[in-house]
Amino acid sequence: METKTMNIKIEKAKTSKIDKVDFDNLAFGNVFTDHMLVCDYKNGSWNIPEIIPYQPISLDPSAKIFHYGQSIFEGMKAYKDENNDIWLFRPLDNCKRLNISAKRMAIPEIPEDYFMEGLTALLKLEKDWIPQTPGSSLYIRPFIFASGTGFHASPADEYKFIIAFAPSGAYFSGKVKVLIEEKYSRSANGGVGYAKAGGNYAGQFYPTQLALEKGYNQVIWTDDNTHEFIEEAGAMNIFVRINDTLVTAPTSDRILDGITRKSILKIAKDEGIAVEERKITVSEIVEAAKNGSLKEMFGAGTAAVISPISAFGFRDVDYDLPEIGDNYASLLKKRITDIQYNRAEDKFGWRVKV
Amino acid sequence: METKTMNIKIEKAKTSKIDKVDFDNLAFGNVFTDHMLVCDYKNGSWNIPEIIPYQPISLDPSAKIFHYGQSIFEGMKAYKDENNDIWLFRPLDNCKRLNISAKRMAIPEIPEDYFMEGLTALLKLEKDWIPQTPGSSLYIRPFIFASGTGFHASPADEYKFIIAFAPSGAYFSGKVKVLIEEKYSRSANGGVGYAKAGGNYAGQFYPTQLALEKGYNQVIWTDDNTHEFIEEAGAMNIFVRINDTLVTAPTSDRILDGITRKSILKIAKDEGIAVEERKITVSEIVEAAKNGSLKEMFGAGTAAVISPISAFGFRDVDYDLPEIGDNYASLLKKRITDIQYNRAEDKFGWRVKV
Ligand SMILES: Cc1ncc(COP(=O)(O)O)c(C=O)c1O
Ligand SMILES: Cc1ncc(COP(=O)(O)O)c(C=O)c1O
């Protein structure tokens, strides 16, 4: 991908923080690089993005982000291969999804070239920050929020689009144990669940805390009406393997259309694995766990990659998943990460060189 | 109410903006007073609040408010009577509701004395900002948001509680025409609809814009499952008068427990009006509009006070409400504002002197 003619001004940081970072012991998303991309929406249009040193943002106390949660984001990663070439995975899909979120949250859409050229320019500047330690990568966080002011509950007239980078290690450390939730819900029919809107995440914190206190790592959400259908987890779509068939819930206006999810579906089909996108009931999973036909469960997402689930809890009973040698999770994880890190042929055309 | 012994530091603004404000032509929530109250949550506890000049807030780009919508707020008003005494209306109920919202959004609760004494101190300092023009008041906006940093989708470790004031005129100008919504939803069973969480408002902006384009002022939300039950509007609870009975939907985890709503219920009963808190179906309202038994509809909320609804739209048909002389909306509005502005006896003990 070539940086085109757009003139992205770069103001360089006076000093770099990179020497202070222990790249062998990265946590997730708490170390930030030296620069960020900033782009302001004012008077009805987006200004040309600029790159500036990573620095605090100053906002009026009445900025609508504080009051009305008008914010959206994306999560991506940049990967460095053995030749120090830098790769993105399906980045245009993130841009398109950001704009789907934007529309639902009454936020002006960001032009694709601002997103792609801004991201590329920032990546070139920060290339030394991309970790090469196995399992680590540069987590990319594009986000847009309402900076316009006023207490009237209506869309803001000004916004900020920012891209920031965090060299990161694994999202989950260790085994992932999930709780199937029946009381609290993540999203409504006709709501904003399919958008990566800030408020969707804050709404999950309290029920997730309750689950953590009981020894689980994540909540699996069910539909808010019957609580009988599996939807997704906090930051991952969910796959279950029943006998040799891989099943995942169809997307809807309550579920995020995950890029990892749809890539896994393609790769699995390519591997000759039987795949079903259909509604999954909780009782079906419990039954399958009891009769031994539930072979695997895993979460799929950019941050979590593919995270095998070791057990799920439902109505105070824990159901352990078997440890099987020939598992889909490892196979699919290897295939997707091999594409991401440029270790294998990219037969679907997903990889983009920076 | 006396300011107690809590030592709230006050840093005064060097100059006041008050002379620049046209108090006879106030809009809603776009002019702010000279000072604000700020209180930081750090290392597991809330610091003593401080009053400082109204000024921008500086935040790290990874502050969780930008990414995960972890924010809550309240809406209150201060009223000045003929003797220049200042009054609040059921302020402790706002504090309690803020803490109910806090719990659901995994935000630490604010101590009641920090809230009440902080608010009182700020009101005393800003008393000249309370408008006396009829229909105007000082709108009070307490809010809490996540200032702690990091891209991990989990609760922040730092928060800011702020109170800011905006001398304000009417929320709606003119007649209010509402659209009964069947496609989009405001909240889920088991969701965060009962909390004054930022994200609940941003989620309404897009469907509300669509309604505005069709000539309506607000959306009336229905349940996300059947879309058959009336819930509430964007910033008001909804009352309907069928023959001589006043009906409003019961509160639930999807509906904000409005302080105006519950006050209206009390006053109406006190007036001998038959009152029902029960589920209301859309078909019942349409039927009542057709057969003439639907006499009134109005919204009730702090910002909107009591806003009579002149018509509602449903499935591309508009239903006009009659203009009746002896209407409940005017009667109830007079009674509640007479209490708020200290023009009548406060038989329920709602008024609090600052
Ligand atoms: C709610 C939710 N579901 C699923 C996913 C997975 O989506 P993707 O594979 O595009 O990262 C994410 C985020 O990354 C998410 O936030
Ligand atoms: C969603 C919603 N419903 C109802 C109300 C009315 O509540 P109150 O009367 O406490 O102001 C408000 C806000 O003010 C609101 O935001």
XYZ file of C-alpha atoms and ligand atoms in Angstrom:
740
model
C 0.000 0.000 0.000
C 1.474 3.343 -1.009
C 0.937 6.552 0.907
C -0.803 8.692 -1.685
C -0.622 12.394 -2.219
C -2.621 13.406 0.841
C -0.441 15.763 2.799
C -0.386 14.432 6.336
C 1.588 16.862 8.488
C 3.881 15.169 10.973
C 5.046 16.818 14.165
C 7.671 14.558 15.647
C 8.067 13.832 19.342
C 11.235 15.357 20.806
C 12.217 12.135 22.536
C 11.109 8.535 22.223
C 9.799 6.372 25.064
C 10.696 3.168 23.241
C 13.804 2.347 25.270
C 11.736 2.173 28.456
C 9.479 -0.575 27.098
C 10.077 -4.233 27.952
C 8.935 -5.862 24.734
C 9.304 -9.343 26.203
C 6.717 -8.706 28.896
C 3.935 -6.760 27.286
C 0.482 -6.678 28.829
C -2.530 -5.736 26.705
C -3.063 -2.096 25.751
C -1.304 -0.156 28.496
C 1.843 1.075 26.719
C 1.430 3.632 23.951
C 3.742 4.679 21.150
C 5.290 8.110 20.616
C 2.770 9.529 18.163
C -0.917 9.525 17.309
C -3.055 10.498 14.347
C -5.645 13.201 14.980
C -8.361 14.390 12.660
C -11.020 16.927 13.581
C -14.562 17.187 12.277
C -15.680 20.834 12.258
C -18.134 22.923 10.267
C -19.515 19.881 8.525
C -16.355 18.186 7.320
C -13.282 16.244 8.375
C -9.993 18.146 8.315
C -6.899 16.490 6.850
C -5.426 14.188 9.537
C -2.221 15.151 11.310
C 0.339 13.155 13.220
C 1.394 14.657 16.538
C 3.218 13.411 19.637
C 1.027 11.180 21.830
C -0.422 13.688 24.282
C -3.446 14.537 26.431
C -6.654 15.710 24.788
C -8.302 18.843 26.132
C -12.107 19.027 26.119
C -14.821 21.335 27.392
C -16.677 19.811 30.378
C -19.850 19.932 28.288
C -18.306 17.897 25.422
C -20.960 15.365 24.487
C -18.641 12.386 24.892
C -18.869 12.900 28.673
C -22.652 13.033 28.749
C -24.134 11.044 25.915
C -21.601 8.348 25.126
C -21.331 9.277 21.477
C -18.229 7.254 20.628
C -17.155 4.350 18.449
C -13.934 2.467 17.948
C -12.137 -0.276 16.095
C -9.534 -2.847 17.073
C -6.860 -3.969 14.604
C -3.316 -5.266 14.694
C -0.113 -4.749 12.718
C 2.197 -7.718 12.286
C 5.904 -7.763 11.481
C 7.357 -10.669 9.537
C 10.889 -12.075 9.531
C 12.008 -9.570 6.918
C 10.703 -6.669 9.005
C 7.880 -6.109 6.552
C 4.697 -4.812 8.133
C 1.258 -6.267 7.470
C -2.341 -5.434 8.191
C -5.197 -7.926 8.103
C -8.339 -6.899 6.178
C -7.956 -3.227 7.258
C -10.631 -1.918 4.904
C -13.151 -4.099 6.716
C -12.339 -2.254 9.930
C -12.797 1.063 8.179
C -16.132 -0.022 6.747
C -17.306 -1.321 10.115
C -16.240 1.929 11.790
C -18.506 3.728 9.360
C -21.368 1.306 10.004
C -20.955 2.095 13.705
C -20.726 5.805 12.870
C -24.052 5.806 11.088
C -25.888 4.087 13.945
C -24.391 6.470 16.501
C -25.128 9.600 14.419
C -21.414 10.274 13.979
C -20.141 11.570 10.606
C -18.440 8.850 8.566
C -14.683 9.041 8.095
C -13.458 8.990 4.493
C -11.700 5.702 3.690
C -8.563 7.416 2.411
C -8.227 9.468 5.605
C -8.430 6.250 7.569
C -6.111 4.169 5.384
C -3.526 6.817 4.556
C -3.514 8.145 8.107
C -3.005 4.654 9.484
C -0.278 3.849 6.971
C 1.625 7.059 7.660
C 1.470 6.479 11.412
C 2.588 2.858 11.035
C 5.586 3.869 8.959
C 6.596 6.379 11.606
C 6.125 3.911 14.490
C 7.457 0.777 12.792
C 10.069 0.121 15.463
C 7.261 -0.275 17.982
C 5.846 -3.398 16.341
C 6.864 -6.294 18.566
C 8.370 -9.414 17.077
C 8.059 -11.548 20.200
C 5.771 -14.510 19.392
C 2.200 -13.813 20.471
C 2.787 -10.059 20.574
C 1.698 -7.491 18.042
C 0.970 -3.827 17.680
C -2.625 -3.253 18.730
C -4.216 -0.437 16.714
C -7.037 1.611 18.152
C -8.914 3.931 15.781
C -11.717 5.798 17.558
C -14.117 8.679 17.050
C -15.856 10.637 19.771
C -18.076 13.693 20.152
C -16.017 16.734 21.136
C -18.801 19.223 20.388
C -20.410 20.840 23.410
C -23.773 21.373 25.080
C -26.189 19.649 27.460
C -28.935 19.174 24.895
C -29.307 15.443 24.249
C -28.608 15.538 20.510
C -25.661 14.726 18.237
C -22.557 16.885 18.608
C -21.400 19.231 15.860
C -17.711 18.427 16.351
C -15.828 15.116 16.545
C -12.308 13.801 16.864
C -10.977 10.781 14.980
C -7.808 9.428 16.560
C -5.570 6.454 15.923
C -3.309 5.323 18.743
C -1.038 2.266 18.983
C -0.258 -0.046 21.874
C 2.356 -2.811 21.514
C 0.577 -5.651 23.264
C 0.856 -9.197 24.503
C -1.973 -11.714 24.850
C -5.465 -10.501 25.799
C -6.144 -13.500 28.022
C -3.464 -15.114 30.135
C -4.187 -18.770 30.646
C -7.362 -20.760 30.191
C -10.628 -19.045 29.458
C -13.643 -20.054 31.496
C -16.921 -18.453 30.503
C -20.291 -17.926 32.163
C -23.504 -18.165 30.160
C -25.545 -15.192 31.340
C -29.298 -15.334 31.851
C -30.105 -12.157 33.772
C -28.138 -9.316 32.245
C -28.033 -8.560 28.530
C -25.622 -6.903 26.167
C -27.987 -5.594 23.521
C -31.543 -5.104 22.330
C -33.333 -5.938 19.108
C -33.232 -2.697 17.174
C -30.452 -1.474 19.451
C -26.769 -0.741 18.918
C -25.231 -4.156 19.640
C -23.862 -4.527 16.106
C -21.957 -1.252 16.427
C -18.622 -0.937 18.178
C -20.132 1.816 20.316
C -18.455 2.677 23.602
C -21.571 2.222 25.708
C -21.922 -1.435 24.677
C -18.748 -2.178 26.583
C -19.402 -0.209 29.781
C -22.756 -1.996 30.005
C -20.945 -5.325 30.206
C -18.534 -4.363 32.981
C -20.790 -4.957 35.970
C -22.138 -8.376 34.918
C -18.597 -9.327 33.895
C -17.290 -8.303 37.324
C -19.899 -10.561 38.923
C -18.700 -13.392 36.678
C -15.045 -12.703 37.522
C -15.889 -12.903 41.223
C -17.270 -16.373 40.573
C -14.047 -17.413 38.830
C -14.987 -16.903 35.176
C -13.042 -14.764 32.675
C -15.819 -13.660 30.347
C -19.565 -13.658 29.964
C -21.338 -15.299 27.048
C -24.364 -13.193 26.285
C -27.719 -14.635 25.368
C -30.647 -12.888 23.689
C -32.393 -10.418 25.994
C -35.843 -11.828 25.387
C -35.652 -15.569 26.101
C -32.000 -15.933 27.217
C -32.133 -19.208 25.343
C -29.846 -18.304 22.426
C -26.062 -17.903 22.594
C -24.931 -14.596 21.111
C -21.306 -13.588 21.686
C -18.791 -12.736 24.387
C -17.560 -9.327 25.538
C -14.889 -8.965 22.878
C -15.136 -12.164 20.840
C -17.570 -14.110 18.737
C -18.188 -17.650 19.931
C -17.722 -20.919 18.077
C -18.762 -24.374 19.287
C -17.788 -27.686 17.824
C -20.476 -30.349 18.102
C -19.101 -33.666 16.958
C -17.188 -32.520 13.880
C -19.347 -29.571 12.925
C -18.288 -26.023 13.728
C -21.237 -23.809 14.672
C -21.506 -20.086 15.301
C -24.486 -17.784 15.801
C -25.577 -15.742 12.789
C -24.867 -12.030 13.004
C -27.809 -9.732 13.701
C -28.394 -6.198 14.943
C -27.396 -7.466 18.394
C -24.067 -9.063 17.454
C -20.814 -7.608 16.198
C -19.918 -8.816 12.725
C -16.425 -9.940 13.706
C -13.675 -9.959 11.116
C -11.972 -12.885 12.832
C -15.325 -14.727 12.868
C -15.893 -14.369 9.162
C -12.275 -15.240 8.361
C -12.500 -18.380 10.509
C -15.654 -19.417 8.680
C -13.802 -19.155 5.350
C -10.713 -20.975 6.536
C -12.747 -23.751 8.151
C -14.676 -24.332 4.919
C -11.369 -24.314 3.070
C -10.144 -27.012 5.471
C -13.190 -29.096 4.622
C -14.716 -28.613 8.074
C -18.520 -28.689 8.174
C -19.651 -25.206 9.213
C -23.058 -23.957 10.304
C -24.153 -20.379 10.912
C -27.331 -20.850 12.862
C -28.973 -20.118 16.174
C -27.514 -22.141 19.033
C -29.555 -22.718 22.159
C -28.096 -22.961 25.616
C -29.922 -26.230 26.195
C -28.331 -27.683 23.074
C -24.861 -26.889 24.391
C -25.595 -28.200 27.868
C -27.021 -31.380 26.348
C -23.993 -31.758 24.055
C -21.643 -31.226 27.005
C -23.470 -33.930 28.918
C -23.506 -36.506 26.128
C -19.962 -35.803 25.031
C -20.719 -34.419 21.586
C -19.474 -30.937 22.587
C -15.835 -31.207 21.586
C -14.677 -27.585 21.636
C -15.666 -24.011 22.311
C -13.549 -21.000 21.460
C -13.765 -17.256 21.154
C -12.569 -15.393 18.056
C -11.570 -11.742 17.904
C -8.717 -9.452 16.925
C -7.522 -8.941 20.484
C -8.103 -12.523 21.668
C -7.204 -14.163 18.305
C -8.618 -17.649 18.921
C -9.037 -18.355 22.610
C -9.969 -21.937 23.519
C -12.586 -22.137 26.258
C -11.779 -24.673 28.946
C -15.173 -24.699 30.670
C -18.513 -22.908 30.721
C -20.795 -22.256 33.649
C -24.578 -22.300 33.482
C -27.014 -22.155 36.414
C -24.297 -22.827 38.963
C -22.967 -25.897 37.181
C -19.589 -25.932 35.429
C -19.166 -27.977 32.294
C -15.570 -28.816 31.406
C -14.562 -29.080 27.793
C -12.392 -32.088 26.900
C -8.768 -31.530 25.872
C -8.538 -33.057 22.450
C -5.392 -33.371 20.395
C -6.824 -32.819 16.991
C -8.631 -29.623 17.775
C -10.024 -27.061 15.401
C -8.932 -24.118 17.571
C -5.204 -24.829 17.130
C -5.566 -25.610 13.453
C -7.567 -22.463 12.713
C -5.373 -20.275 14.893
C -2.285 -21.503 13.065
C -3.862 -20.865 9.689
C -5.074 -17.353 10.491
C -1.889 -16.224 12.247
C 0.250 -17.685 9.458
C -1.615 -15.428 7.072
C -1.383 -12.448 9.419
C 2.373 -12.796 10.016
C 3.125 -13.554 6.339
C 4.185 -17.110 7.020
C 1.783 -18.672 4.529
C 0.127 -18.062 1.222
C -2.684 -15.478 1.390
C -5.187 -17.261 -0.791
C -8.127 -15.050 0.189
C -6.299 -11.764 -0.400
C -6.607 -10.514 3.176
C -3.090 -9.344 3.898
C -2.126 -5.756 3.125
C 1.495 -4.638 3.100
C 2.190 -1.285 4.698
C -29.435 23.178 53.992
C -26.228 24.224 55.668
C -22.783 23.654 54.205
C -21.231 21.390 56.796
C -17.668 21.149 57.895
C -16.312 19.526 54.737
C -13.558 21.755 53.522
C -14.309 22.432 49.891
C -11.466 24.482 48.452
C -12.612 27.246 46.140
C -10.418 28.720 43.438
C -12.261 31.724 42.073
C -12.372 32.708 38.421
C -10.438 35.916 37.717
C -13.294 37.412 35.722
C -16.940 36.565 35.309
C -18.703 35.857 32.017
C -22.105 36.727 33.471
C -22.395 40.158 31.857
C -22.198 38.599 28.411
C -25.258 36.411 28.956
C -28.697 37.413 27.672
C -30.884 35.935 30.417
C -34.065 36.792 28.522
C -33.157 34.610 25.569
C -31.653 31.477 26.996
C -31.537 28.286 24.973
C -31.105 24.929 26.696
C -27.708 23.970 28.071
C -25.253 25.948 25.969
C -24.133 28.681 28.370
C -22.078 27.663 31.392
C -21.351 29.461 34.648
C -17.956 30.625 35.920
C -17.102 27.648 38.119
C -17.445 23.904 38.375
C -17.085 21.282 41.066
C -14.464 18.604 40.436
C -13.819 15.486 42.460
C -11.315 12.782 41.507
C -11.473 9.086 42.256
C -7.961 7.685 42.637
C -6.341 4.798 44.512
C -9.702 3.427 45.548
C -11.388 6.516 46.980
C -12.950 9.848 46.135
C -10.904 12.942 46.991
C -12.592 15.906 48.671
C -14.339 17.934 45.932
C -12.928 21.267 44.851
C -14.441 24.235 43.087
C -12.368 25.641 40.250
C -12.995 27.999 37.321
C -14.982 26.337 34.512
C -12.211 25.060 32.267
C -11.224 22.333 29.815
C -10.507 18.834 31.069
C -7.298 17.150 29.965
C -7.334 13.388 29.405
C -5.031 10.731 28.068
C -6.163 9.448 24.636
C -6.564 6.006 26.196
C -8.933 7.280 28.944
C -11.725 4.717 29.057
C -14.459 7.295 28.587
C -13.370 7.594 24.942
C -13.440 3.865 24.277
C -15.933 2.137 26.521
C -18.592 4.742 27.297
C -18.215 4.394 31.039
C -20.165 7.503 32.068
C -23.309 8.466 33.940
C -25.057 11.733 34.656
C -27.951 13.462 36.346
C -30.191 16.371 35.420
C -31.515 18.743 38.076
C -32.576 22.352 38.367
C -32.184 25.181 40.875
C -35.069 27.633 41.220
C -35.004 31.184 42.579
C -38.102 32.555 44.287
C -39.286 36.159 44.636
C -37.150 36.669 47.731
C -34.054 35.445 45.910
C -34.051 32.272 47.949
C -32.712 29.250 46.092
C -34.434 25.874 45.992
C -33.712 22.382 44.850
C -36.347 19.743 44.115
C -35.808 16.269 45.647
C -32.013 16.519 45.210
C -31.227 13.422 47.260
C -33.252 11.382 44.786
C -30.884 12.498 42.036
C -27.899 11.534 44.164
C -29.397 8.122 44.874
C -30.214 7.572 41.219
C -26.681 8.598 40.219
C -25.426 5.857 42.504
C -27.879 3.326 41.076
C -26.488 4.213 37.633
C -22.948 4.017 39.038
C -23.432 0.475 40.267
C -24.782 -0.757 36.925
C -21.937 0.874 35.012
C -19.227 -0.418 37.382
C -18.426 3.138 38.497
C -17.616 3.791 42.181
C -20.516 5.386 44.044
C -20.181 9.016 45.119
C -20.721 9.704 48.834
C -23.991 11.587 49.415
C -22.317 14.349 51.404
C -19.767 14.982 48.644
C -22.643 15.331 46.213
C -24.899 17.475 48.399
C -22.281 19.679 50.006
C -20.421 20.105 46.753
C -23.606 21.092 44.959
C -24.636 23.482 47.719
C -21.249 25.193 47.824
C -21.235 25.640 44.057
C -24.805 26.982 44.066
C -23.959 29.550 46.722
C -21.015 30.724 44.661
C -23.019 30.874 41.408
C -26.307 32.196 42.805
C -26.377 35.229 40.509
C -26.529 32.861 37.558
C -29.952 31.474 38.482
C -32.396 33.040 36.034
C -35.622 34.569 37.266
C -37.242 34.885 33.850
C -40.418 32.752 33.839
C -39.772 29.328 32.334
C -36.031 29.624 32.884
C -33.944 27.975 35.564
C -30.434 26.893 36.347
C -29.912 23.457 34.840
C -27.550 21.367 36.965
C -25.468 18.629 35.421
C -23.662 16.248 37.786
C -21.703 13.595 35.889
C -19.087 10.912 36.416
C -16.834 9.448 33.786
C -13.888 7.060 33.501
C -10.615 8.989 33.312
C -8.429 5.932 33.968
C -6.462 4.662 31.006
C -5.868 1.543 28.926
C -7.337 -0.342 25.972
C -8.358 -3.404 27.959
C -12.165 -3.552 27.987
C -12.617 -3.432 31.763
C -13.604 -0.786 34.338
C -11.240 2.161 34.784
C -9.284 2.705 37.984
C -9.795 6.490 37.961
C -12.922 8.628 37.578
C -13.976 12.247 37.625
C -17.155 13.532 39.245
C -18.053 16.993 38.006
C -20.957 19.356 38.546
C -21.498 22.099 35.969
C -24.335 24.616 35.654
C -26.125 25.990 32.605
C -28.736 28.746 32.966
C -31.382 27.486 30.563
C -34.658 28.217 28.850
C -37.255 25.683 27.708
C -36.106 22.278 26.412
C -38.750 22.193 23.702
C -39.845 25.270 21.820
C -43.410 24.913 20.657
C -45.625 21.896 20.295
C -44.236 18.420 20.751
C -45.081 15.825 18.133
C -43.861 12.314 18.825
C -43.271 9.201 16.758
C -44.012 5.752 18.157
C -41.010 3.667 17.141
C -41.285 0.053 16.032
C -37.909 -0.704 14.498
C -35.224 0.775 16.715
C -35.064 0.273 20.458
C -33.657 2.158 23.392
C -32.931 -0.664 25.810
C -32.836 -4.382 26.473
C -34.273 -6.565 29.212
C -31.381 -6.991 31.612
C -29.658 -4.008 29.998
C -28.805 -0.526 31.206
C -31.981 1.378 30.253
C -32.828 2.251 33.858
C -29.426 3.887 34.319
C -28.640 7.422 33.184
C -25.686 6.009 31.265
C -24.219 8.080 28.455
C -24.522 5.364 25.833
C -28.309 5.159 26.252
C -28.546 8.636 24.782
C -26.144 8.286 21.847
C -28.061 5.164 20.831
C -31.207 7.271 20.426
C -29.679 9.964 18.243
C -29.924 8.233 14.884
C -33.542 7.007 15.189
C -34.434 10.436 16.605
C -32.799 12.145 13.608
C -34.922 9.991 11.305
C -38.004 11.069 13.270
C -36.966 14.738 13.121
C -36.630 14.455 9.342
C -40.237 13.294 9.249
C -41.361 16.291 11.297
C -41.470 14.787 14.799
C -39.666 16.153 17.872
C -39.094 12.983 19.856
C -39.382 9.249 19.654
C -41.551 7.209 21.970
C -39.767 3.926 22.547
C -41.524 0.608 22.718
C -40.230 -2.683 24.150
C -37.544 -4.260 21.977
C -39.231 -7.630 21.829
C -42.800 -7.031 20.628
C -42.761 -3.234 20.030
C -46.295 -3.371 21.366
C -45.732 -1.632 24.719
C -45.107 2.087 25.210
C -42.010 2.721 27.315
C -40.718 6.300 27.478
C -39.307 9.118 25.362
C -35.695 10.229 24.930
C -35.597 12.427 28.001
C -39.088 12.149 29.489
C -41.465 9.589 30.865
C -44.803 9.445 29.078
C -48.309 9.903 30.478
C -51.564 9.325 28.623
C -55.018 10.352 29.707
C -57.732 7.947 28.618
C -61.118 9.410 29.470
C -60.361 10.748 32.935
C -57.718 8.237 33.960
C -54.046 9.111 33.873
C -51.886 6.172 32.823
C -48.130 5.695 32.709
C -45.954 2.645 32.098
C -44.483 0.959 35.167
C -40.753 1.394 35.627
C -38.538 -1.589 34.812
C -34.904 -2.264 34.043
C -35.539 -0.693 30.642
C -37.079 2.598 31.842
C -35.651 5.507 33.793
C -37.345 5.965 37.151
C -38.101 9.649 36.578
C -38.369 11.994 39.527
C -40.879 14.165 37.686
C -42.872 11.012 36.869
C -43.152 9.867 40.439
C -43.914 13.404 41.656
C -46.688 13.737 39.065
C -48.186 10.447 40.203
C -48.349 11.767 43.786
C -49.778 15.133 42.844
C -52.369 13.579 40.539
C -53.570 11.272 43.293
C -53.648 14.249 45.629
C -55.860 16.021 43.081
C -58.232 13.066 43.096
C -57.294 12.028 39.576
C -57.569 8.297 38.862
C -54.047 7.048 38.193
C -52.822 3.756 36.779
C -49.265 2.478 36.539
C -49.590 -0.323 34.050
C -48.461 -1.531 30.691
C -49.908 0.475 27.827
C -50.124 -1.025 24.372
C -49.709 0.935 21.187
C -52.959 -0.513 19.848
C -54.797 0.716 22.924
C -53.596 4.265 22.299
C -54.375 4.146 18.601
C -57.839 2.793 19.396
C -58.388 5.466 22.046
C -57.264 8.166 19.626
C -59.737 6.877 17.051
C -62.724 6.633 19.403
C -61.992 9.928 21.134
C -61.221 8.551 24.578
C -57.554 9.632 24.310
C -57.768 13.106 25.831
C -54.128 13.970 26.495
C -50.561 12.798 26.213
C -47.618 14.510 27.814
C -43.973 13.964 28.639
C -42.557 14.534 32.126
C -38.928 15.190 32.979
C -36.671 17.678 34.719
C -35.522 19.354 31.527
C -38.899 19.231 29.735
C -41.004 19.755 32.929
C -44.411 18.750 31.571
C -44.551 18.921 27.793
C -47.975 18.419 26.237
C -47.900 16.259 23.128
C -49.936 17.644 20.251
C -49.887 14.557 18.025
C -48.312 11.144 17.695
C -47.328 9.263 14.584
C -47.622 5.527 14.153
C -47.132 3.536 10.944
C -47.249 6.643 8.755
C -50.485 7.927 10.254
C -50.603 10.995 12.489
C -53.090 11.130 15.326
C -53.858 14.614 16.633
C -54.615 15.103 20.273
C -57.608 17.354 21.050
C -57.017 20.737 22.692
C -59.061 20.594 25.840
C -59.506 23.423 28.316
C -59.586 21.461 31.501
C -56.401 19.542 30.915
C -54.320 17.611 33.392
C -51.025 18.756 31.888
C -51.588 22.424 32.799
C -52.967 21.584 36.213
C -50.095 19.266 37.090
C -47.470 21.575 35.623
C -48.777 24.447 37.719
C -48.771 22.346 40.852
C -45.261 20.994 40.414
C -43.673 24.286 39.358
C -45.440 26.106 42.212
C -43.700 23.732 44.585
C -40.367 24.063 42.765
C -40.415 27.886 42.726
C -41.694 28.154 46.332
C -45.032 29.594 45.311
C -47.119 26.985 47.140
C -47.106 24.804 50.183
C -44.704 21.861 49.952
C -46.961 19.199 51.415
C -44.783 16.280 50.317
C -41.528 17.720 51.674
C -39.764 17.849 48.314
C -38.275 21.326 48.346
C -34.816 21.864 49.787
C -33.501 25.342 50.537
C -29.919 25.997 49.574
C -18.393 -7.401 20.995
C -17.351 -7.958 20.115
N -17.579 -9.111 19.469
C -16.675 -9.649 18.646
C -15.452 -9.053 18.408
C -14.499 -9.661 17.437
O -14.450 -8.881 16.277
P -13.133 -8.845 15.352
O -12.856 -10.266 14.998
O -13.482 -8.022 14.178
O -12.053 -8.261 16.189
C -15.168 -7.848 19.066
C -13.956 -7.124 18.905
O -12.981 -7.095 18.603
C -16.133 -7.289 19.928
O -15.893 -6.151 20.569
C -34.569 8.577 29.514
C -35.194 9.534 30.464
N -36.445 9.300 30.879
C -37.060 10.121 31.763
C -36.424 11.237 32.256
C -37.123 12.079 33.256
O -36.542 11.912 34.552
P -36.592 13.079 35.630
O -38.016 13.405 35.825
O -35.964 12.475 36.854
O -35.820 14.223 35.095
C -35.118 11.510 31.846
C -34.352 12.637 32.300
O -34.332 13.557 32.754
C -34.492 10.648 30.937
O -33.254 10.884 30.521
